[in-house]
Coordinates of C-alpha atoms in Angstrom, one line a residue:
M147 CA 74.8 -87.6 119.8
N148 CA 72.6 -87.5 116.8
I149 CA 69.7 -86.8 118.0
Q150 CA 70.8 -83.7 120.4
F151 CA 72.8 -82.2 117.5
R152 CA 69.4 -82.1 115.6
K153 CA 67.5 -80.3 118.8
I154 CA 69.8 -78.0 119.2
L155 CA 70.0 -77.5 115.0
E156 CA 66.1 -77.7 115.3
R157 CA 65.6 -75.3 118.5
I158 CA 67.8 -72.4 116.7
G159 CA 65.6 -72.8 113.2
E160 CA 63.1 -72.2 115.0
K161 CA 63.9 -69.2 117.2
L162 CA 65.4 -67.9 113.8
S163 CA 62.9 -68.3 112.4
D164 CA 60.3 -66.7 114.4
F165 CA 62.8 -63.5 115.2
G166 CA 62.3 -63.3 111.2
L167 CA 58.2 -62.7 111.7
W168 CA 58.8 -60.6 115.1
I169 CA 61.6 -58.2 112.5
E170 CA 58.4 -59.0 109.5
D171 CA 55.1 -57.8 111.5
G172 CA 57.8 -54.8 113.1
Y173 CA 58.8 -53.5 109.8
R174 CA 54.9 -53.4 108.6
E175 CA 53.5 -52.0 112.4
F176 CA 55.9 -49.6 111.5
R177 CA 54.7 -48.3 108.1
I178 CA 51.1 -48.3 109.0
R179 CA 52.0 -46.0 112.7
R180 CA 53.8 -43.8 109.9
R181 CA 51.1 -43.5 107.5
K182 CA 48.6 -43.1 110.8
A183 CA 51.1 -40.2 111.7
R184 CA 51.7 -38.5 108.8
I185 CA 47.5 -38.6 107.7
K186 CA 47.4 -37.9 111.6
R187 CA 49.0 -34.8 111.3
E188 CA 48.3 -33.0 108.2
R189 CA 44.5 -32.8 108.9
L190 CA 45.7 -31.4 112.3
R191 CA 47.6 -29.3 109.8
K192 CA 44.7 -27.4 108.1
T193 CA 41.7 -27.9 111.2
L194 CA 44.3 -26.4 114.1
P195 CA 45.7 -22.7 114.7
Q196 CA 49.5 -22.3 114.5
E197 CA 50.4 -22.6 118.0
E198 CA 48.9 -25.0 118.9
F199 CA 50.0 -27.5 115.7
K200 CA 53.2 -26.1 116.5
K201 CA 52.9 -27.2 120.3
Y202 CA 51.6 -30.7 118.6
R203 CA 54.5 -30.9 116.1
R204 CA 57.2 -30.6 118.7
K205 CA 55.8 -33.1 120.8
E206 CA 55.8 -35.3 117.9
L207 CA 59.1 -35.4 117.4
L208 CA 60.1 -35.5 120.5
T209 CA 58.2 -38.5 120.7
D210 CA 59.5 -39.9 117.4
V211 CA 62.9 -38.9 119.1
R212 CA 62.6 -41.1 122.1
N213 CA 61.2 -44.0 119.9
T214 CA 64.5 -43.9 117.6
A215 CA 66.7 -44.3 120.5
A216 CA 64.5 -47.1 122.0
A217 CA 64.5 -49.1 118.9
L218 CA 68.4 -48.2 118.7
L219 CA 68.6 -50.3 122.5
V220 CA 66.6 -53.1 121.4
L221 CA 68.8 -53.6 118.2
A222 CA 71.7 -53.4 120.8
L223 CA 70.2 -55.5 122.7
L224 CA 69.7 -57.9 119.7
I225 CA 73.1 -58.2 118.5
V226 CA 74.0 -59.0 122.2
L227 CA 71.4 -61.5 122.4
I228 CA 72.4 -63.2 119.0
C229 CA 76.1 -63.0 120.6
L230 CA 75.5 -65.3 122.9
L231 CA 73.4 -67.7 120.9
V232 CA 76.2 -68.5 118.9
G233 CA 78.8 -68.5 121.7
F234 CA 76.1 -70.8 123.1
V235 CA 75.4 -73.3 119.8
G236 CA 79.6 -73.7 119.4
R237 CA 80.1 -74.7 123.1
S238 CA 77.1 -77.0 122.6
L239 CA 78.5 -78.7 119.6
G240 CA 81.5 -79.4 120.9
T241 CA 80.3 -80.7 124.0
L242 CA 78.4 -82.6 122.1
L243 CA 81.4 -83.8 120.0
H244 CA 83.0 -85.2 123.1
R245 CA 81.1 -87.1 125.0
P246 CA 79.0 -89.7 125.1
E247 CA 75.3 -90.1 123.7
P248 CA 73.6 -90.6 126.5
E249 CA 70.7 -93.3 127.1
T250 CA 67.8 -91.5 128.1
E251 CA 67.0 -87.9 127.7
T252 CA 65.6 -85.5 129.8
V253 CA 64.6 -82.1 127.9
A254 CA 63.3 -80.0 131.2
E255 CA 60.1 -77.8 129.5
T256 CA 59.8 -74.1 131.2
E257 CA 56.2 -72.4 130.7
P258 CA 56.5 -69.4 127.9
V259 CA 57.1 -65.6 129.3
W260 CA 55.2 -63.8 127.2
E261 CA 55.5 -59.5 127.2
E262 CA 52.6 -58.5 128.4
K263 CA 51.4 -55.7 126.0
E264 CA 48.0 -54.1 125.4
I265 CA 46.1 -52.9 121.9
T266 CA 43.1 -51.5 121.1
I267 CA 40.9 -52.0 118.2
G268 CA 38.2 -49.2 116.6
C269 CA 35.0 -50.2 114.6
T270 CA 32.5 -48.9 113.6
G271 CA 29.4 -48.9 111.0
C272 CA 28.7 -48.9 107.9
M273 CA 29.4 -46.0 104.6
L274 CA 27.2 -45.7 102.4
L275 CA 26.9 -42.6 99.5
H276 CA 23.0 -42.1 98.7
S277 CA 22.7 -39.9 95.5
P278 CA 23.8 -36.4 96.7
F279 CA 27.4 -37.5 97.3
I280 CA 27.3 -39.0 93.5
D281 CA 25.8 -35.5 92.1
S282 CA 27.4 -33.3 94.2
Y283 CA 31.3 -34.3 95.1
P284 CA 32.5 -34.7 91.5
D285 CA 34.9 -31.4 90.3
E286 CA 34.4 -30.1 86.7
E287 CA 36.3 -33.1 85.2
G288 CA 34.2 -35.3 87.1
V289 CA 37.1 -36.6 89.4
Y290 CA 36.1 -37.8 92.6
D291 CA 37.0 -37.3 96.1
F292 CA 35.2 -37.7 99.2
S293 CA 38.1 -37.6 101.9
S294 CA 37.3 -33.6 103.4
I295 CA 34.3 -36.3 104.8
Y296 CA 36.9 -37.1 106.8
T297 CA 38.3 -34.3 108.4
Y298 CA 37.6 -34.4 111.4
I299 CA 36.8 -37.8 113.0
T300 CA 40.1 -38.7 111.1
P301 CA 42.4 -37.9 114.2
Y302 CA 40.0 -40.4 115.9
Y303 CA 40.4 -43.3 113.3
S304 CA 43.6 -43.0 113.4
A305 CA 44.3 -43.6 117.4
P306 CA 43.4 -47.7 117.8
D307 CA 46.2 -50.2 117.0
Y308 CA 43.6 -51.3 114.8
M309 CA 40.8 -49.7 113.3
T310 CA 37.8 -51.2 110.8
C311 CA 34.7 -49.9 109.4
E312 CA 31.8 -51.5 107.0
F313 CA 31.6 -50.5 103.3
E314 CA 27.9 -50.8 102.1
G315 CA 28.4 -50.8 98.4
A316 CA 29.7 -51.7 95.1
L317 CA 32.3 -50.6 92.5
G318 CA 30.5 -50.7 89.3
G319 CA 33.9 -48.5 87.3
E320 CA 32.2 -46.4 85.0
T321 CA 31.1 -49.5 82.9
L322 CA 28.7 -49.6 85.5
G323 CA 28.0 -45.6 86.5
Y324 CA 27.8 -44.3 90.1
S325 CA 24.4 -43.9 91.8
G326 CA 22.4 -44.3 95.4
Y327 CA 20.0 -45.8 96.7
P328 CA 18.1 -48.1 95.3
N329 CA 21.5 -49.8 93.7
F330 CA 24.7 -48.8 95.7
L331 CA 26.6 -48.3 93.5
S332 CA 30.2 -46.2 93.9
P333 CA 33.4 -44.0 92.6
D334 CA 36.6 -46.2 93.5
V335 CA 38.3 -43.7 95.3
I336 CA 35.6 -44.0 98.0
I337 CA 38.2 -47.2 99.9
E338 CA 41.3 -45.0 99.4
N339 CA 39.8 -41.9 101.4
I340 CA 37.9 -44.3 104.0
R341 CA 41.6 -46.1 103.6
D342 CA 43.1 -42.6 104.8
S343 CA 41.0 -41.5 107.5
G344 CA 42.9 -43.9 109.1
V345 CA 40.9 -48.2 108.2
D346 CA 43.2 -50.6 108.8
L347 CA 40.0 -53.3 107.1
Q348 CA 36.6 -52.9 105.5
M349 CA 34.4 -55.2 105.8
L350 CA 32.5 -56.2 102.3
A351 CA 29.5 -58.6 103.6
T352 CA 26.0 -56.5 103.6
N353 CA 23.1 -56.2 101.5
H354 CA 24.2 -53.6 99.1
I355 CA 27.8 -55.8 97.9
Y356 CA 25.3 -57.6 94.6
D357 CA 23.9 -54.2 93.6
G358 CA 26.3 -54.5 90.7
L359 CA 25.0 -58.4 89.6
S360 CA 28.5 -60.7 89.4
Y361 CA 30.2 -57.9 87.3
G362 CA 30.4 -55.8 90.2
F363 CA 30.9 -58.2 92.6
S364 CA 33.9 -59.4 91.4
R365 CA 34.9 -55.4 89.9
T366 CA 35.0 -54.7 93.6
M367 CA 37.2 -57.7 95.1
E368 CA 39.1 -56.6 92.2
V369 CA 39.6 -53.0 93.1
Y370 CA 40.9 -54.3 96.5
E371 CA 43.5 -55.8 95.9
E372 CA 44.7 -53.9 92.9
K373 CA 44.8 -51.0 95.6
G374 CA 46.1 -53.4 98.4
I375 CA 43.4 -52.1 100.8
P376 CA 42.1 -54.7 103.1
Y377 CA 38.7 -56.3 103.4
T378 CA 37.2 -59.9 104.3
G379 CA 33.1 -61.1 104.4
V380 CA 33.7 -61.6 100.3
R381 CA 36.2 -64.3 98.4
R382 CA 37.3 -64.0 94.9
D383 CA 37.7 -67.7 94.9
E384 CA 36.6 -71.2 97.9
Q385 CA 40.6 -71.1 98.0
Q386 CA 40.5 -68.2 100.0
K387 CA 39.1 -67.3 103.9
H388 CA 35.8 -66.8 105.2
Y389 CA 38.2 -64.5 107.5
Y390 CA 40.9 -62.0 108.0
I391 CA 43.5 -62.3 110.9
A392 CA 45.5 -58.8 111.8
D393 CA 48.4 -59.4 113.1
I394 CA 48.3 -56.0 115.9
Q395 CA 51.4 -55.1 117.3
G396 CA 52.4 -59.5 117.7
I397 CA 48.4 -60.2 118.9
R398 CA 46.8 -61.9 116.0
V399 CA 42.4 -61.2 116.2
G400 CA 40.6 -62.7 113.6
F401 CA 37.7 -61.1 111.9
T402 CA 34.6 -63.2 110.3
D403 CA 31.9 -60.6 108.4
Y404 CA 28.7 -61.8 107.4
V405 CA 25.3 -61.0 106.4
Y406 CA 22.2 -61.9 105.9
E407 CA 20.6 -63.8 102.6
T408 CA 17.2 -62.9 101.6
T409 CA 13.5 -65.1 100.0
N410 CA 14.7 -66.4 96.3
V411 CA 11.5 -64.3 94.7
T412 CA 12.4 -67.3 91.8
G413 CA 10.9 -70.3 94.5
G414 CA 14.3 -71.4 93.3
P415 CA 17.2 -72.9 96.0
D416 CA 19.4 -69.7 94.9
K417 CA 21.1 -67.9 97.5
S418 CA 19.6 -64.4 97.1
L419 CA 20.7 -61.2 98.6
N420 CA 18.8 -58.1 98.7
G421 CA 16.1 -59.9 96.6
M422 CA 18.5 -60.4 93.6
V423 CA 19.4 -63.5 92.8
M424 CA 22.9 -64.8 93.4
E425 CA 25.4 -66.3 90.3
Q426 CA 25.8 -69.9 91.2
Q427 CA 29.6 -69.0 90.8
D428 CA 29.1 -65.8 92.8
A429 CA 26.3 -67.4 95.6
P430 CA 29.8 -69.9 97.5
L431 CA 32.2 -66.3 97.8
L432 CA 29.9 -64.4 100.0
N433 CA 30.1 -64.9 103.9
S434 CA 26.2 -64.5 104.8
F435 CA 23.9 -66.8 106.2
N436 CA 20.1 -68.0 106.1
Y437 CA 17.7 -66.8 109.1
D438 CA 15.4 -70.3 108.7
E439 CA 18.7 -72.3 108.3
L440 CA 21.0 -71.4 110.7
S441 CA 22.9 -74.7 111.4
S442 CA 25.3 -74.1 108.4
F443 CA 26.3 -71.0 109.4
Y444 CA 26.6 -72.5 112.8
S445 CA 28.6 -75.3 111.5
E446 CA 31.0 -72.7 108.7
M447 CA 31.8 -70.2 112.1
Q448 CA 33.4 -72.9 114.0
E449 CA 35.8 -74.1 111.6
N450 CA 36.4 -70.4 110.9
I451 CA 37.4 -70.5 114.4
R452 CA 39.1 -73.8 114.8
Q453 CA 41.6 -72.3 111.6
M454 CA 41.8 -69.1 113.2
K455 CA 43.1 -70.7 116.3
S456 CA 46.1 -72.7 114.3
E457 CA 47.0 -69.5 112.3
G458 CA 47.8 -68.5 115.8
A459 CA 44.3 -65.9 116.2
V460 CA 43.7 -65.1 120.0
F461 CA 40.7 -63.0 119.7
F462 CA 38.0 -63.1 117.7
V463 CA 35.4 -60.5 116.1
A464 CA 32.7 -61.7 114.2
V465 CA 31.1 -58.5 112.0
M466 CA 26.8 -59.0 111.6
H467 CA 25.1 -57.5 108.6
W468 CA 21.8 -58.5 110.3
G469 CA 18.4 -57.3 112.5
T470 CA 15.3 -55.3 111.5
E471 CA 16.2 -51.9 109.7
Y472 CA 15.0 -48.5 112.0
Q473 CA 14.5 -49.9 115.1
L474 CA 16.0 -48.9 118.5
Q475 CA 15.5 -52.7 120.0
E476 CA 17.4 -56.0 118.5
A477 CA 15.3 -58.7 118.0
Q478 CA 14.5 -62.3 119.3
Y479 CA 16.7 -63.8 116.8
Q480 CA 19.4 -61.4 117.5
Q481 CA 20.0 -62.1 120.7
E482 CA 20.1 -66.0 119.9
I483 CA 22.6 -66.3 117.2
A484 CA 24.5 -63.6 119.1
Q485 CA 24.4 -66.0 122.7
K486 CA 25.5 -69.0 120.2
L487 CA 28.4 -67.2 118.7
C488 CA 29.5 -66.6 122.3
D489 CA 29.6 -70.2 123.2
M490 CA 31.2 -71.0 119.9
G491 CA 33.8 -68.5 121.6
I492 CA 33.1 -65.3 119.8
N493 CA 34.3 -62.7 122.0
A494 CA 32.9 -59.4 119.6
V495 CA 30.0 -59.1 118.0
I496 CA 29.5 -55.8 116.3
G497 CA 26.1 -55.7 114.6
G498 CA 25.0 -53.3 111.5
H499 CA 22.6 -52.7 109.0
P500 CA 19.2 -51.2 111.0
H501 CA 20.6 -48.0 110.0
C502 CA 20.4 -46.9 113.2
E503 CA 21.8 -47.6 117.0
Q504 CA 20.9 -50.0 119.1
P505 CA 22.0 -51.5 122.1
I506 CA 25.4 -52.8 123.6
D507 CA 24.8 -56.3 126.6
V508 CA 27.3 -58.5 127.5
L509 CA 26.5 -62.0 127.4
T510 CA 28.3 -65.5 129.1
S511 CA 28.6 -68.5 127.7
A512 CA 26.9 -71.8 128.1
D513 CA 29.8 -73.1 130.0
G514 CA 30.6 -70.0 131.9
S515 CA 34.3 -69.7 129.9
N516 CA 33.5 -67.1 128.1
Q517 CA 32.0 -63.2 128.2
M518 CA 31.2 -61.9 125.2
F519 CA 31.3 -57.9 124.3
C520 CA 28.4 -57.2 121.6
I521 CA 26.7 -54.2 119.7
Y522 CA 23.6 -55.2 118.4
S523 CA 24.0 -52.2 116.2
V524 CA 26.7 -48.9 115.2
G525 CA 24.2 -47.1 113.1
N526 CA 25.2 -45.2 110.4
A527 CA 28.8 -43.8 109.8
L528 CA 28.3 -41.8 106.7
S529 CA 24.5 -41.6 104.7
N530 CA 22.1 -38.8 103.9
Q531 CA 19.7 -40.0 105.8
R532 CA 18.2 -37.2 107.3
S533 CA 15.9 -36.8 109.9
F534 CA 12.9 -34.9 107.6
L535 CA 13.6 -37.5 104.8
M536 CA 13.2 -40.7 106.7
D537 CA 9.1 -41.0 107.1
E538 CA 10.6 -44.6 108.4
M539 CA 12.1 -42.7 111.4
P540 CA 12.3 -38.9 111.8
T541 CA 13.4 -38.5 115.0
G542 CA 16.8 -38.0 113.6
H543 CA 18.9 -41.5 114.5
T544 CA 19.2 -42.1 110.8
E545 CA 21.9 -39.4 111.6
D546 CA 23.7 -40.8 114.1
G547 CA 26.6 -43.0 114.5
V548 CA 29.2 -44.9 116.8
M549 CA 32.7 -45.4 116.7
V550 CA 33.8 -48.6 119.6
T551 CA 36.7 -48.6 120.8
M552 CA 38.4 -52.1 122.1
K553 CA 41.3 -52.8 124.5
L554 CA 42.8 -55.9 124.2
K555 CA 45.3 -56.8 127.4
R556 CA 47.9 -59.9 127.2
G557 CA 49.0 -61.9 130.0
A558 CA 52.1 -62.7 130.9
Q559 CA 51.5 -66.4 130.2
G560 CA 49.4 -65.0 126.9
S561 CA 46.5 -64.9 127.2
V562 CA 44.5 -62.3 125.6
K563 CA 41.7 -60.8 127.1
L564 CA 38.9 -57.6 126.7
S565 CA 40.5 -55.4 129.5
G566 CA 38.0 -52.4 128.3
V567 CA 35.6 -50.8 126.3
D568 CA 34.4 -47.0 125.5
I569 CA 32.4 -45.3 122.7
L570 CA 32.8 -42.0 120.4
P571 CA 29.0 -41.5 119.4
T572 CA 29.2 -39.7 115.8
W573 CA 26.7 -37.7 113.6
V574 CA 27.3 -36.5 109.9
Y575 CA 27.0 -33.3 109.5
R576 CA 25.3 -32.2 106.0
Y577 CA 25.6 -28.5 104.6
Q578 CA 25.6 -26.6 101.6
E579 CA 28.3 -26.2 99.2
N580 CA 27.7 -26.6 95.6
G581 CA 25.4 -29.8 96.5
S582 CA 25.2 -31.2 99.7
K583 CA 28.5 -32.0 101.6
Y584 CA 28.9 -33.7 104.7
F585 CA 31.6 -34.3 107.6
I586 CA 31.6 -36.8 110.3
L587 CA 32.1 -34.6 113.2
P588 CA 33.2 -36.3 116.7
L589 CA 30.8 -36.2 119.8
D590 CA 33.0 -36.7 122.4
D591 CA 33.3 -32.0 123.1
V592 CA 29.9 -31.0 121.9
D593 CA 30.6 -28.1 123.7
G594 CA 33.2 -26.9 122.1
L595 CA 33.1 -28.8 118.6
E596 CA 31.6 -25.3 117.3
A597 CA 34.9 -23.6 118.4
K598 CA 36.8 -26.8 117.4
T599 CA 36.0 -27.4 113.7
G600 CA 34.9 -22.9 113.5
I601 CA 31.0 -24.6 111.8
S602 CA 29.2 -22.3 114.0
G603 CA 24.8 -23.3 114.5
I604 CA 25.2 -26.8 115.0
Y605 CA 25.2 -26.9 118.7
E606 CA 21.9 -28.0 119.2
E607 CA 21.4 -30.5 116.2
A608 CA 24.9 -32.5 117.6
L609 CA 23.7 -32.1 121.6
A610 CA 20.3 -34.3 120.2
S611 CA 22.7 -36.3 118.7
Y612 CA 24.7 -37.5 121.1
E613 CA 21.8 -37.6 123.9
R614 CA 20.0 -40.1 121.0
T615 CA 23.6 -41.7 121.2
M616 CA 23.5 -42.5 125.2
E617 CA 19.9 -43.4 125.2
V618 CA 20.1 -46.3 123.3
L619 CA 24.3 -47.3 124.6
G620 CA 24.4 -45.2 127.4
P621 CA 22.8 -48.2 130.3
G622 CA 25.0 -51.3 127.5
L623 CA 28.2 -49.3 128.1
E624 CA 28.0 -48.8 131.6
K625 CA 27.6 -53.1 131.7
A626 CA 30.1 -53.7 130.4
K627 CA 32.3 -50.7 131.2
E628 CA 31.5 -52.8 135.4
I629 CA 32.4 -56.0 133.9
F630 CA 36.0 -55.8 131.5
E631 CA 37.2 -53.1 133.3
G632 CA 36.3 -54.3 136.8
T633 CA 38.2 -57.6 136.7
T634 CA 41.3 -56.7 135.4

């Protein structure tokens, strides 16, 4: 009797614990969705004609009513289930108290049945504030606000269930001041503006994270934590994790973020980033790899995957700050690293750093068990790298970026697979208004862009940006769609 009684109590405890986690995840998801909906609604209020906004608002309110009704129905069902559970426990205990303990116990195990579900993950490139951003955006009192940059892209960043980007630079505050190239020291508010545009997780392992040296490196993490903005790629101390796990509607996705190291100019063994030697206490806190000694990186990544799996992650995204700047084709070493990550079980690689886009591909692991989506570079999400300024690349590719959307599907047996991919080409538009100002423009409808934004005279440049992006990414996108959408 004691053994059966203990097993029943253990099962009850497990179910209650699962129920508590479900409630916690649901509440977190509810808050994220409400924030995204609010941000999207305020942006649309400013950008849509009044009648169109009223139609959108009516549709939104109808959806809220339906969701509320569904939530009440689910709550009622949960109450019924709890009552049934209480009755079952009572009957089980009564049975145990009035029958002898059997000599052997057989527990029938059943296969778990999961709720089938689809989620979407969005990823875009680097947010990089060059000097014109520092010079043009403060008001008369020196207060910065970059939120207007995201006016037209916010509905798109807010659309996926989970959205990521790279922030390239450091937050040195008034102590270090603000600057663009070569040392990117940005005002703190930019990371809030990025978050409010719909981005849920910001990647910090870039070659400019140490631009403020040790003080700026530490302060950057302090500001993120003070503002409650999730990040990965760097750590406050060695006890913290090398990765970030996001619970997206009950599907746990692991994100890792790594940057390449540079040759130590002193010739010593210490880690160097962008030519700056890192302090010994800082070096272990940055996720980085050395092109000349990849074995330790592979070992660390394998351990990351093992730990993420132990925490329930079922899909793995590696964000890689790598490659050669201003090259439209990935290097062989990028291909080799990507293949190794695929062999380890990484499901998607999102590359950045070249300041232009590089192709999409689908890799297959050596044992054939894993097919991995890879975009070698997503280009610039935000920068001042205009074609007329870029002797290294005057073709305009540095003005182009892309938002990648991945659709994940969970089957009834709990397995999660990539079931679709798509891209949104974006273009950084610069205009003059008390200095240089910027918009990140979505290029899903180039023909209607001027009417949608009210910005005249941009059609030719927007079309050229779209065509550049599709020339680089189009063939690989077709391959990825055929593989992932054709197998579901």
